[in-house]
Short mmCIF file of C-alpha atoms and ligand atoms in Angstrom, two decimals:
data_model
loop_
_atom_site.label_atom_id
_atom_site.label_comp_id
_atom_site.label_asym_id
_atom_site.label_seq_id
_atom_site.Cartn_x
_atom_site.Cartn_y
_atom_site.Cartn_z
CA MET A 1 -11.15 -1.32 -21.99
CA PRO A 2 -9.65 2.19 -22.61
CA ASP A 3 -7.33 3.51 -19.89
CA HIS A 4 -9.62 6.30 -18.70
CA ASP A 5 -12.36 3.72 -18.05
CA ARG A 6 -9.97 1.61 -16.05
CA ASP A 7 -9.33 4.50 -13.68
CA HIS A 8 -12.99 4.28 -12.71
CA ALA A 9 -13.16 0.51 -12.74
CA PRO A 10 -13.98 -1.22 -9.46
CA ALA A 11 -11.04 -2.66 -7.53
CA VAL A 12 -12.31 -6.17 -8.12
CA GLU A 13 -15.07 -7.48 -10.32
CA THR A 14 -15.97 -11.06 -11.11
CA ARG A 15 -18.65 -12.43 -13.41
CA ALA A 16 -19.86 -16.01 -13.19
CA LEU A 17 -16.44 -17.03 -11.96
CA ARG A 18 -16.10 -20.81 -11.82
CA ARG A 19 -13.28 -23.13 -10.92
CA THR A 20 -13.43 -26.89 -10.82
CA PHE A 21 -10.68 -29.25 -9.77
CA ALA A 22 -10.41 -32.57 -11.55
CA ALA A 23 -11.10 -35.67 -9.54
CA PRO A 24 -8.04 -37.18 -7.92
CA ARG A 25 -6.88 -40.31 -9.75
CA ASN A 26 -7.80 -42.59 -6.88
CA ARG A 27 -11.36 -41.16 -6.67
CA PRO A 28 -12.67 -40.82 -10.21
CA GLY A 29 -15.89 -38.88 -10.62
CA ALA A 30 -15.36 -36.76 -7.55
CA ALA A 31 -14.53 -33.46 -9.27
CA VAL A 32 -14.73 -30.51 -6.92
CA GLU A 33 -16.51 -27.33 -7.85
CA ALA A 34 -14.51 -24.89 -5.74
CA LEU A 35 -16.21 -21.83 -7.23
CA ALA A 36 -19.66 -22.31 -8.70
CA GLY A 37 -20.28 -18.95 -10.37
CA VAL A 38 -19.26 -16.00 -8.22
CA ASP A 39 -20.30 -12.43 -9.01
CA VAL A 40 -18.69 -9.88 -6.77
CA ARG A 41 -17.96 -6.19 -7.17
CA ILE A 42 -15.60 -4.48 -4.76
CA GLU A 43 -15.24 -0.72 -4.94
CA ARG A 44 -11.97 1.11 -4.48
CA GLY A 45 -11.45 2.16 -0.90
CA GLU A 46 -13.30 -0.81 0.55
CA ILE A 47 -12.16 -3.42 3.03
CA PHE A 48 -14.06 -6.43 1.78
CA GLY A 49 -14.17 -9.72 3.65
CA LEU A 50 -14.84 -13.30 2.60
CA LEU A 51 -16.25 -15.45 5.34
CA GLY A 52 -16.92 -19.12 4.91
CA PRO A 53 -16.24 -22.58 6.31
CA ASN A 54 -13.26 -24.73 5.33
CA GLY A 55 -13.35 -25.63 1.66
CA ALA A 56 -15.84 -22.85 0.79
CA GLY A 57 -13.61 -21.57 -2.03
CA LYS A 58 -12.05 -18.51 -0.38
CA THR A 59 -8.44 -19.31 -1.19
CA THR A 60 -9.38 -20.40 -4.70
CA PHE A 61 -11.09 -17.03 -5.25
CA ILE A 62 -8.04 -15.13 -4.01
CA LYS A 63 -5.65 -17.28 -6.06
CA ILE A 64 -7.56 -16.57 -9.25
CA LEU A 65 -7.62 -12.83 -8.59
CA THR A 66 -3.91 -12.82 -7.80
CA THR A 67 -3.20 -14.70 -11.06
CA LEU A 68 -1.88 -17.83 -9.31
CA LEU A 69 -4.67 -20.01 -10.69
CA PHE A 70 -6.75 -19.92 -13.88
CA PRO A 71 -10.52 -19.84 -13.70
CA THR A 72 -12.37 -22.69 -15.41
CA SER A 73 -14.84 -20.17 -16.83
CA GLY A 74 -16.17 -16.70 -16.16
CA GLU A 75 -14.25 -13.52 -15.72
CA GLY A 76 -12.21 -11.71 -13.09
CA ARG A 77 -10.88 -8.15 -13.21
CA VAL A 78 -8.61 -6.30 -10.83
CA ALA A 79 -8.47 -2.51 -11.28
CA GLY A 80 -10.08 -3.07 -14.67
CA HIS A 81 -7.49 -5.60 -15.88
CA ASP A 82 -8.46 -9.13 -16.79
CA VAL A 83 -6.71 -11.62 -14.50
CA VAL A 84 -6.00 -14.03 -17.35
CA ARG A 85 -5.36 -11.82 -20.38
CA ALA A 86 -3.58 -9.00 -18.51
CA ALA A 87 -1.98 -10.93 -15.65
CA GLY A 88 1.12 -8.75 -15.70
CA GLU A 89 -0.92 -5.56 -15.29
CA VAL A 90 -2.75 -7.15 -12.40
CA ARG A 91 0.42 -8.33 -10.66
CA ARG A 92 1.95 -4.88 -10.76
CA ARG A 93 -0.98 -3.48 -8.78
CA ILE A 94 -1.49 -6.08 -6.09
CA SER A 95 0.13 -7.97 -3.31
CA LEU A 96 -0.84 -11.06 -1.39
CA ILE A 97 -0.39 -11.89 2.26
CA SER A 98 -1.09 -15.51 3.16
CA GLY A 99 -1.20 -16.11 6.89
CA GLY A 100 -0.73 -19.85 6.54
CA GLU A 101 2.33 -19.66 4.36
CA SER A 102 5.75 -18.34 5.28
CA SER A 103 8.13 -17.46 2.52
CA GLY A 104 11.26 -15.41 2.16
CA TYR A 105 14.87 -16.19 1.54
CA GLY A 106 16.14 -17.94 4.64
CA SER A 107 19.69 -16.68 4.57
CA LEU A 108 18.70 -13.02 4.16
CA MET A 109 18.09 -10.74 7.08
CA VAL A 110 14.59 -9.41 7.66
CA ARG A 111 15.32 -5.82 6.66
CA GLU A 112 17.29 -6.89 3.58
CA CYS A 113 14.50 -9.18 2.49
CA LEU A 114 11.86 -6.45 2.71
CA TRP A 115 14.18 -4.15 0.80
CA MET A 116 14.58 -6.77 -1.88
CA TYR A 117 10.81 -7.01 -2.32
CA SER A 118 10.61 -3.22 -2.63
CA GLN A 119 13.16 -3.47 -5.44
CA PHE A 120 11.09 -6.10 -7.29
CA TYR A 121 8.54 -3.32 -7.62
CA GLY A 122 11.10 -0.65 -8.49
CA ILE A 123 10.41 1.54 -5.46
CA PRO A 124 13.02 4.34 -5.28
CA ALA A 125 15.50 3.94 -2.37
CA ALA A 126 14.51 7.23 -0.74
CA ILE A 127 10.98 5.87 -0.35
CA ALA A 128 11.78 2.20 0.14
CA TRP A 129 14.13 2.38 3.15
CA PRO A 130 11.89 4.56 5.34
CA ARG A 131 8.90 2.41 4.35
CA VAL A 132 10.72 -0.79 5.25
CA ASP A 133 11.71 0.64 8.63
CA GLU A 134 8.21 1.92 9.31
CA LEU A 135 6.73 -1.48 8.49
CA LEU A 136 9.25 -3.21 10.73
CA ALA A 137 8.02 -1.00 13.56
CA VAL A 138 4.37 -1.65 12.65
CA VAL A 139 4.83 -5.41 12.93
CA GLY A 140 6.95 -5.05 16.05
CA MET A 141 10.12 -6.40 14.47
CA THR A 142 12.54 -3.51 14.69
CA GLU A 143 14.71 -5.59 17.01
CA GLN A 144 14.77 -8.46 14.50
CA ALA A 145 15.73 -6.21 11.56
CA HIS A 146 19.11 -7.92 11.28
CA THR A 147 18.00 -11.43 12.18
CA ARG A 148 18.24 -14.07 9.47
CA ILE A 149 14.81 -15.21 8.30
CA ASN A 150 15.53 -18.85 9.05
CA ARG A 151 16.04 -17.89 12.70
CA LEU A 152 12.59 -16.34 13.10
CA SER A 153 9.74 -17.96 15.03
CA THR A 154 6.61 -18.90 13.07
CA GLY A 155 4.75 -15.85 14.35
CA GLN A 156 7.66 -13.52 13.55
CA ARG A 157 7.87 -14.93 10.05
CA GLN A 158 4.17 -14.31 9.59
CA ARG A 159 4.58 -10.76 10.77
CA MET A 160 7.39 -10.28 8.28
CA ASN A 161 5.11 -11.60 5.52
CA PHE A 162 2.52 -9.11 6.63
CA ALA A 163 5.03 -6.26 6.33
CA ARG A 164 6.07 -7.56 2.91
CA GLY A 165 2.53 -7.17 1.63
CA PHE A 166 2.68 -3.41 2.16
CA VAL A 167 6.19 -2.75 0.87
CA SER A 168 5.04 -2.14 -2.72
CA ASP A 169 2.11 0.06 -1.65
CA PRO A 170 -0.33 -2.03 -3.72
CA GLU A 171 -3.61 -0.73 -5.14
CA VAL A 172 -5.38 -3.90 -4.10
CA LEU A 173 -4.10 -5.91 -1.17
CA PHE A 174 -5.26 -9.52 -0.88
CA MET A 175 -4.98 -11.17 2.51
CA ASP A 176 -5.77 -14.85 3.03
CA GLU A 177 -6.20 -15.36 6.77
CA PRO A 178 -3.60 -12.74 7.60
CA THR A 179 -3.76 -13.14 11.37
CA LEU A 180 -4.01 -16.94 11.44
CA GLY A 181 -2.22 -18.22 14.50
CA MET A 182 -1.01 -14.80 15.62
CA ASP A 183 -1.24 -13.84 19.24
CA VAL A 184 -4.14 -11.62 20.19
CA ASN A 185 -2.12 -8.44 20.56
CA ALA A 186 -0.24 -8.86 17.29
CA ALA A 187 -3.50 -9.55 15.46
CA ARG A 188 -5.19 -6.51 16.95
CA ALA A 189 -2.26 -4.22 16.12
CA LEU A 190 -2.16 -5.44 12.53
CA ARG A 191 -5.91 -5.04 12.06
CA GLY A 192 -5.56 -1.47 13.23
CA TYR A 193 -2.80 -0.91 10.73
CA VAL A 194 -4.85 -2.31 7.83
CA ALA A 195 -7.75 0.01 8.67
CA ARG A 196 -5.47 3.07 8.86
CA TRP A 197 -3.61 2.08 5.71
CA VAL A 198 -6.76 1.84 3.60
CA ARG A 199 -8.07 5.22 4.76
CA ALA A 200 -4.71 7.01 4.44
CA LYS A 201 -4.75 7.18 0.64
CA ALA A 202 -7.68 7.24 -1.76
CA GLY A 203 -8.16 4.15 -3.88
CA ARG A 204 -6.47 1.55 -1.68
CA THR A 205 -8.54 -1.61 -1.39
CA VAL A 206 -8.31 -4.74 0.74
CA LEU A 207 -9.86 -8.15 0.11
CA LEU A 208 -9.36 -10.50 3.01
CA THR A 209 -10.52 -13.90 4.18
CA THR A 210 -10.79 -14.76 7.81
CA HIS A 211 -12.17 -17.33 10.19
CA TYR A 212 -12.43 -14.80 12.95
CA MET A 213 -15.91 -13.32 13.08
CA ALA A 214 -14.75 -10.44 15.27
CA GLU A 215 -12.05 -9.61 12.75
CA ALA A 216 -14.55 -9.54 9.90
CA ASP A 217 -16.98 -7.48 11.94
CA GLU A 218 -14.45 -4.96 13.12
CA LEU A 219 -12.52 -4.50 9.91
CA CYS A 220 -14.78 -5.02 6.90
CA ASP A 221 -16.97 -2.45 5.18
CA ARG A 222 -18.75 -5.32 3.42
CA LEU A 223 -18.69 -9.06 3.69
CA ALA A 224 -19.56 -11.94 1.44
CA ILE A 225 -20.55 -15.14 3.16
CA ILE A 226 -19.60 -18.02 0.92
CA ASP A 227 -20.16 -21.74 1.09
CA ARG A 228 -19.57 -24.48 -1.49
CA GLY A 229 -18.34 -21.98 -4.03
CA ARG A 230 -21.37 -19.69 -3.88
CA VAL A 231 -22.00 -16.29 -2.37
CA LEU A 232 -24.94 -16.72 0.00
CA ALA A 233 -25.10 -13.17 1.33
CA CYS A 234 -23.20 -9.96 0.70
CA ASP A 235 -23.63 -6.73 2.64
CA SER A 236 -22.18 -4.59 5.43
CA PRO A 237 -21.75 -6.39 8.76
CA ALA A 238 -24.48 -4.19 10.27
CA ALA A 239 -26.94 -4.92 7.45
CA LEU A 240 -26.20 -8.63 7.68
CA ARG A 241 -26.88 -8.53 11.40
CA ARG A 242 -30.16 -6.73 10.79
CA GLN A 243 -31.21 -9.59 8.49
CA VAL A 244 -31.34 -11.98 11.41
CA GLN A 245 -32.73 -9.54 13.93
CA GLY A 246 -36.31 -9.52 14.99
CA GLY A 247 -35.66 -11.88 17.82
CA GLN A 248 -33.39 -12.04 20.80
CA HIS A 249 -30.34 -14.27 20.76
CA VAL A 250 -30.31 -16.58 23.69
CA GLU A 251 -27.53 -18.69 25.11
CA LEU A 252 -28.40 -21.18 27.79
CA GLU A 253 -25.90 -23.10 29.82
CA VAL A 254 -27.40 -26.54 30.29
CA SER A 255 -26.22 -29.62 32.19
CA VAL A 256 -25.02 -32.42 29.98
CA ARG A 257 -25.43 -35.96 31.22
CA GLU A 258 -22.79 -38.62 30.65
CA GLY A 259 -22.83 -40.07 27.15
CA ASP A 260 -25.28 -37.45 25.94
CA GLY A 261 -24.66 -34.00 24.53
CA THR A 262 -25.06 -34.56 20.81
CA GLY A 263 -28.83 -34.79 20.58
CA LEU A 264 -30.59 -31.44 20.64
CA PRO A 265 -33.77 -30.88 22.62
CA SER A 266 -36.74 -30.32 20.34
CA LEU A 267 -38.22 -26.85 20.70
CA ASP A 268 -41.37 -25.61 19.02
CA GLY A 269 -40.53 -23.32 16.11
CA ILE A 270 -36.94 -22.82 17.19
CA THR A 271 -33.69 -23.86 15.54
CA ALA A 272 -31.20 -24.48 18.27
CA ALA A 273 -27.50 -25.30 18.04
CA TRP A 274 -24.95 -26.59 20.49
CA GLY A 275 -22.14 -24.20 21.28
CA ALA A 276 -19.03 -24.77 23.31
CA PRO A 277 -18.97 -27.48 25.99
CA HIS A 278 -17.71 -26.55 29.45
CA PRO A 279 -16.31 -29.87 30.64
CA GLU A 280 -15.17 -28.42 33.96
CA ARG A 281 -18.76 -27.56 34.83
CA GLY A 282 -20.38 -30.50 33.04
CA THR A 283 -22.42 -28.10 30.91
CA ARG A 284 -22.78 -27.03 27.33
CA THR A 285 -24.08 -23.90 25.66
CA LEU A 286 -27.33 -24.13 23.75
CA LYS A 287 -27.86 -21.24 21.33
CA PHE A 288 -30.94 -20.10 19.50
CA ARG A 289 -32.82 -17.10 18.28
CA LEU A 290 -36.00 -16.42 20.16
CA PRO A 291 -38.83 -15.49 17.78
CA PRO A 292 -40.53 -12.23 18.83
CA GLU A 293 -43.85 -13.99 19.51
CA CYS A 294 -42.29 -16.64 21.73
CA PRO A 295 -41.68 -15.89 25.41
CA LEU A 296 -38.46 -17.29 26.88
CA VAL A 297 -40.31 -18.89 29.79
CA ASP A 298 -42.16 -21.15 27.33
CA VAL A 299 -38.85 -22.41 25.99
CA LEU A 300 -37.51 -22.97 29.50
CA ARG A 301 -40.65 -24.98 30.33
CA GLN A 302 -40.24 -27.11 27.22
CA LEU A 303 -36.65 -27.83 28.20
CA GLU A 304 -37.65 -28.69 31.76
CA ALA A 305 -40.27 -31.10 30.40
CA GLN A 306 -37.48 -32.86 28.46
CA GLY A 307 -35.32 -33.14 31.56
CA VAL A 308 -32.82 -30.49 30.42
CA ARG A 309 -31.45 -28.55 33.39
CA VAL A 310 -30.73 -24.91 32.65
CA GLN A 311 -27.97 -23.40 34.76
CA GLY A 312 -27.59 -20.00 33.19
CA VAL A 313 -29.31 -17.68 30.72
CA ALA A 314 -27.73 -14.95 28.61
CA THR A 315 -29.37 -12.89 25.88
CA ARG A 316 -27.69 -10.58 23.44
CA GLU A 317 -27.83 -8.74 20.13
CA ALA A 318 -27.36 -10.62 16.85
CA SER A 319 -23.71 -11.29 16.02
CA LEU A 320 -22.07 -12.15 12.74
CA GLU A 321 -21.91 -15.73 13.92
CA ASP A 322 -25.72 -15.77 14.10
CA VAL A 323 -25.83 -14.45 10.55
CA PHE A 324 -23.39 -17.12 9.49
CA ILE A 325 -25.44 -19.89 11.06
CA ALA A 326 -28.65 -18.51 9.57
CA VAL A 327 -27.15 -18.26 6.09
CA VAL A 328 -24.85 -21.29 5.88
CA GLY A 329 -26.97 -23.55 8.05
CA ARG A 330 -24.08 -24.37 10.33
CA GLY A 331 -21.51 -22.63 12.45
CA LEU A 332 -17.85 -22.08 11.73
CA GLU A 333 -16.43 -24.11 14.59
CA ASP A 334 -17.81 -26.95 16.66
CA THR A 335 -21.42 -25.90 16.31
CA GLU A 336 -24.02 -28.37 15.15
CA VAL A 337 -27.35 -27.18 13.84
CA VAL A 338 -30.53 -29.23 13.79
CA LYS A 339 -33.67 -27.87 12.17
N1 ATP B 1 -5.24 -27.80 -5.99
C1 ATP B 1 -6.41 -28.38 -5.71
N2 ATP B 1 -6.72 -29.59 -6.20
C2 ATP B 1 -7.90 -30.17 -5.92
N3 ATP B 1 -8.85 -29.62 -5.15
C3 ATP B 1 -8.60 -28.41 -4.61
C4 ATP B 1 -7.36 -27.73 -4.86
N4 ATP B 1 -7.40 -26.54 -4.19
C5 ATP B 1 -8.60 -26.50 -3.57
N5 ATP B 1 -9.33 -27.62 -3.81
C6 ATP B 1 -10.68 -27.88 -3.33
O1 ATP B 1 -11.50 -26.78 -3.63
C7 ATP B 1 -12.39 -26.49 -2.56
C8 ATP B 1 -12.18 -25.05 -2.08
O2 ATP B 1 -10.90 -24.94 -1.49
P1 ATP B 1 -10.33 -23.57 -0.93
O3 ATP B 1 -8.91 -23.80 -0.54
O4 ATP B 1 -10.61 -22.48 -1.90
O5 ATP B 1 -11.24 -23.36 0.36
P2 ATP B 1 -11.14 -22.27 1.53
O6 ATP B 1 -12.46 -21.59 1.59
O7 ATP B 1 -9.94 -21.43 1.34
O8 ATP B 1 -10.99 -23.19 2.82
P3 ATP B 1 -10.14 -22.96 4.19
O9 ATP B 1 -11.04 -22.20 5.11
O10 ATP B 1 -9.92 -24.36 4.67
O11 ATP B 1 -8.88 -22.24 3.85
C9 ATP B 1 -12.12 -27.53 -1.50
O12 ATP B 1 -13.07 -28.55 -1.64
C10 ATP B 1 -10.74 -28.03 -1.83
O13 ATP B 1 -10.58 -29.38 -1.44
MG1 MG B 2 -8.23 -21.10 2.47
#
C-alpha cells in the first residue's frame, strides 16, 4: 500500500481473521478456535469496545493486532500496516495496556520507569518529562513518583501501567480490561481521561475490551459483541440498545424457597433469566423483556399460578446487558437464560 493511502487507512481493519490453538497434549482433538473469522473496521478517532464472555477471543484479537501473536489465517492491519509483514511499523504506532498484567522494572522508581518507556520511543526530553509528570497526576501517583515499582500495591502498579500506555502518544491504543480490579473512583477518573485523550488530537484511536457494561456504554462510540471467536453484533451502544427495544425491561424480586432457585418459571412467550440473588432477603431477581402485546399483570398471574411470590417490580429502559443477553444467549455474570 502506498504511503498516501495509509494516511487514510482505518485505524484497524481485519479480514477473515482466524486463530486456532492446538489441542493440549493431554486432550488430543480439542483444538480451540479462538477467532473464527473476524471482520472489523475501526475508524481513526473512534473508541471501539469488544464485549464478550470469558474465552470469547478478545485477548487473542488484541494480541494479534499488537503483534504478540500470529494469526492462523486472514489479515489484520493497523494504520494500514500488516500486523505480520510490517510488525515493526505497527509497533511504532501503538501501545498496549493490560489491566490483568503488571510489568515494569521492579528496582526502578515509577517516574524513572515511565521516562525509560518514553525513551524507547525516542520522545524528546522536553516533551517526555512534562508528559510523564502529567500522566503521574492523571493516575493519581504524583506522591509515588519516587517509589520503587516493587513497593507499589497491585492497584498502583496497574495505574502505572495505564500511564505507561500513554507515554509514547500512540496512534492506536489497545487496552485489555484496563480498569480490571481498580477501585470505582480510579476507574472513573481513568475512563474520563481516555475520552478526553482521544478527542484532544485528531486521529487517536482506542480499542478496548471490558467486562463492565457501564464502561462500554459510557466510553465506546461503537461496540462489537463477540462470542466463541465471532462478532455477533457491531454498532453504537445506542443502536444496539434500540435493537432489543420494543418491549419494557422488567425485573421482579421473587421469593426463593429452600433448595430451589435454579429452575425458571415458565412464562408464555417470554425468555426470562435469573439475576442476582439477595440471600439476606431470601429473594432473587427475575429479569425479562415484556413483549409490547403482553400486559405485565398477565405475567404476574402466571407466576402466582406457579406459586412464585413477587415482592417487588421494577421496569426500565433496555441496557447493554439486555443486548448482550439477547445476542449471546446468556449474561456476562451469574445469569442463566432458559428459552
Ligand atoms: N496460548 C493459548 N493456548 C491455548 N489456548 C488458548 C491460548 N490463549 C487463549 N486460548 C483459548 O482461546 C480462547 C479465547 O481466549 P481469549 O484469552 O482470547 O479470551 P477472552 O475473550 O480474552 O477471555 P477473558 O474474558 O477470560 O479474558 C479460549 O478458549 C482460550 O482458552
Ligand atoms: Mg482476555
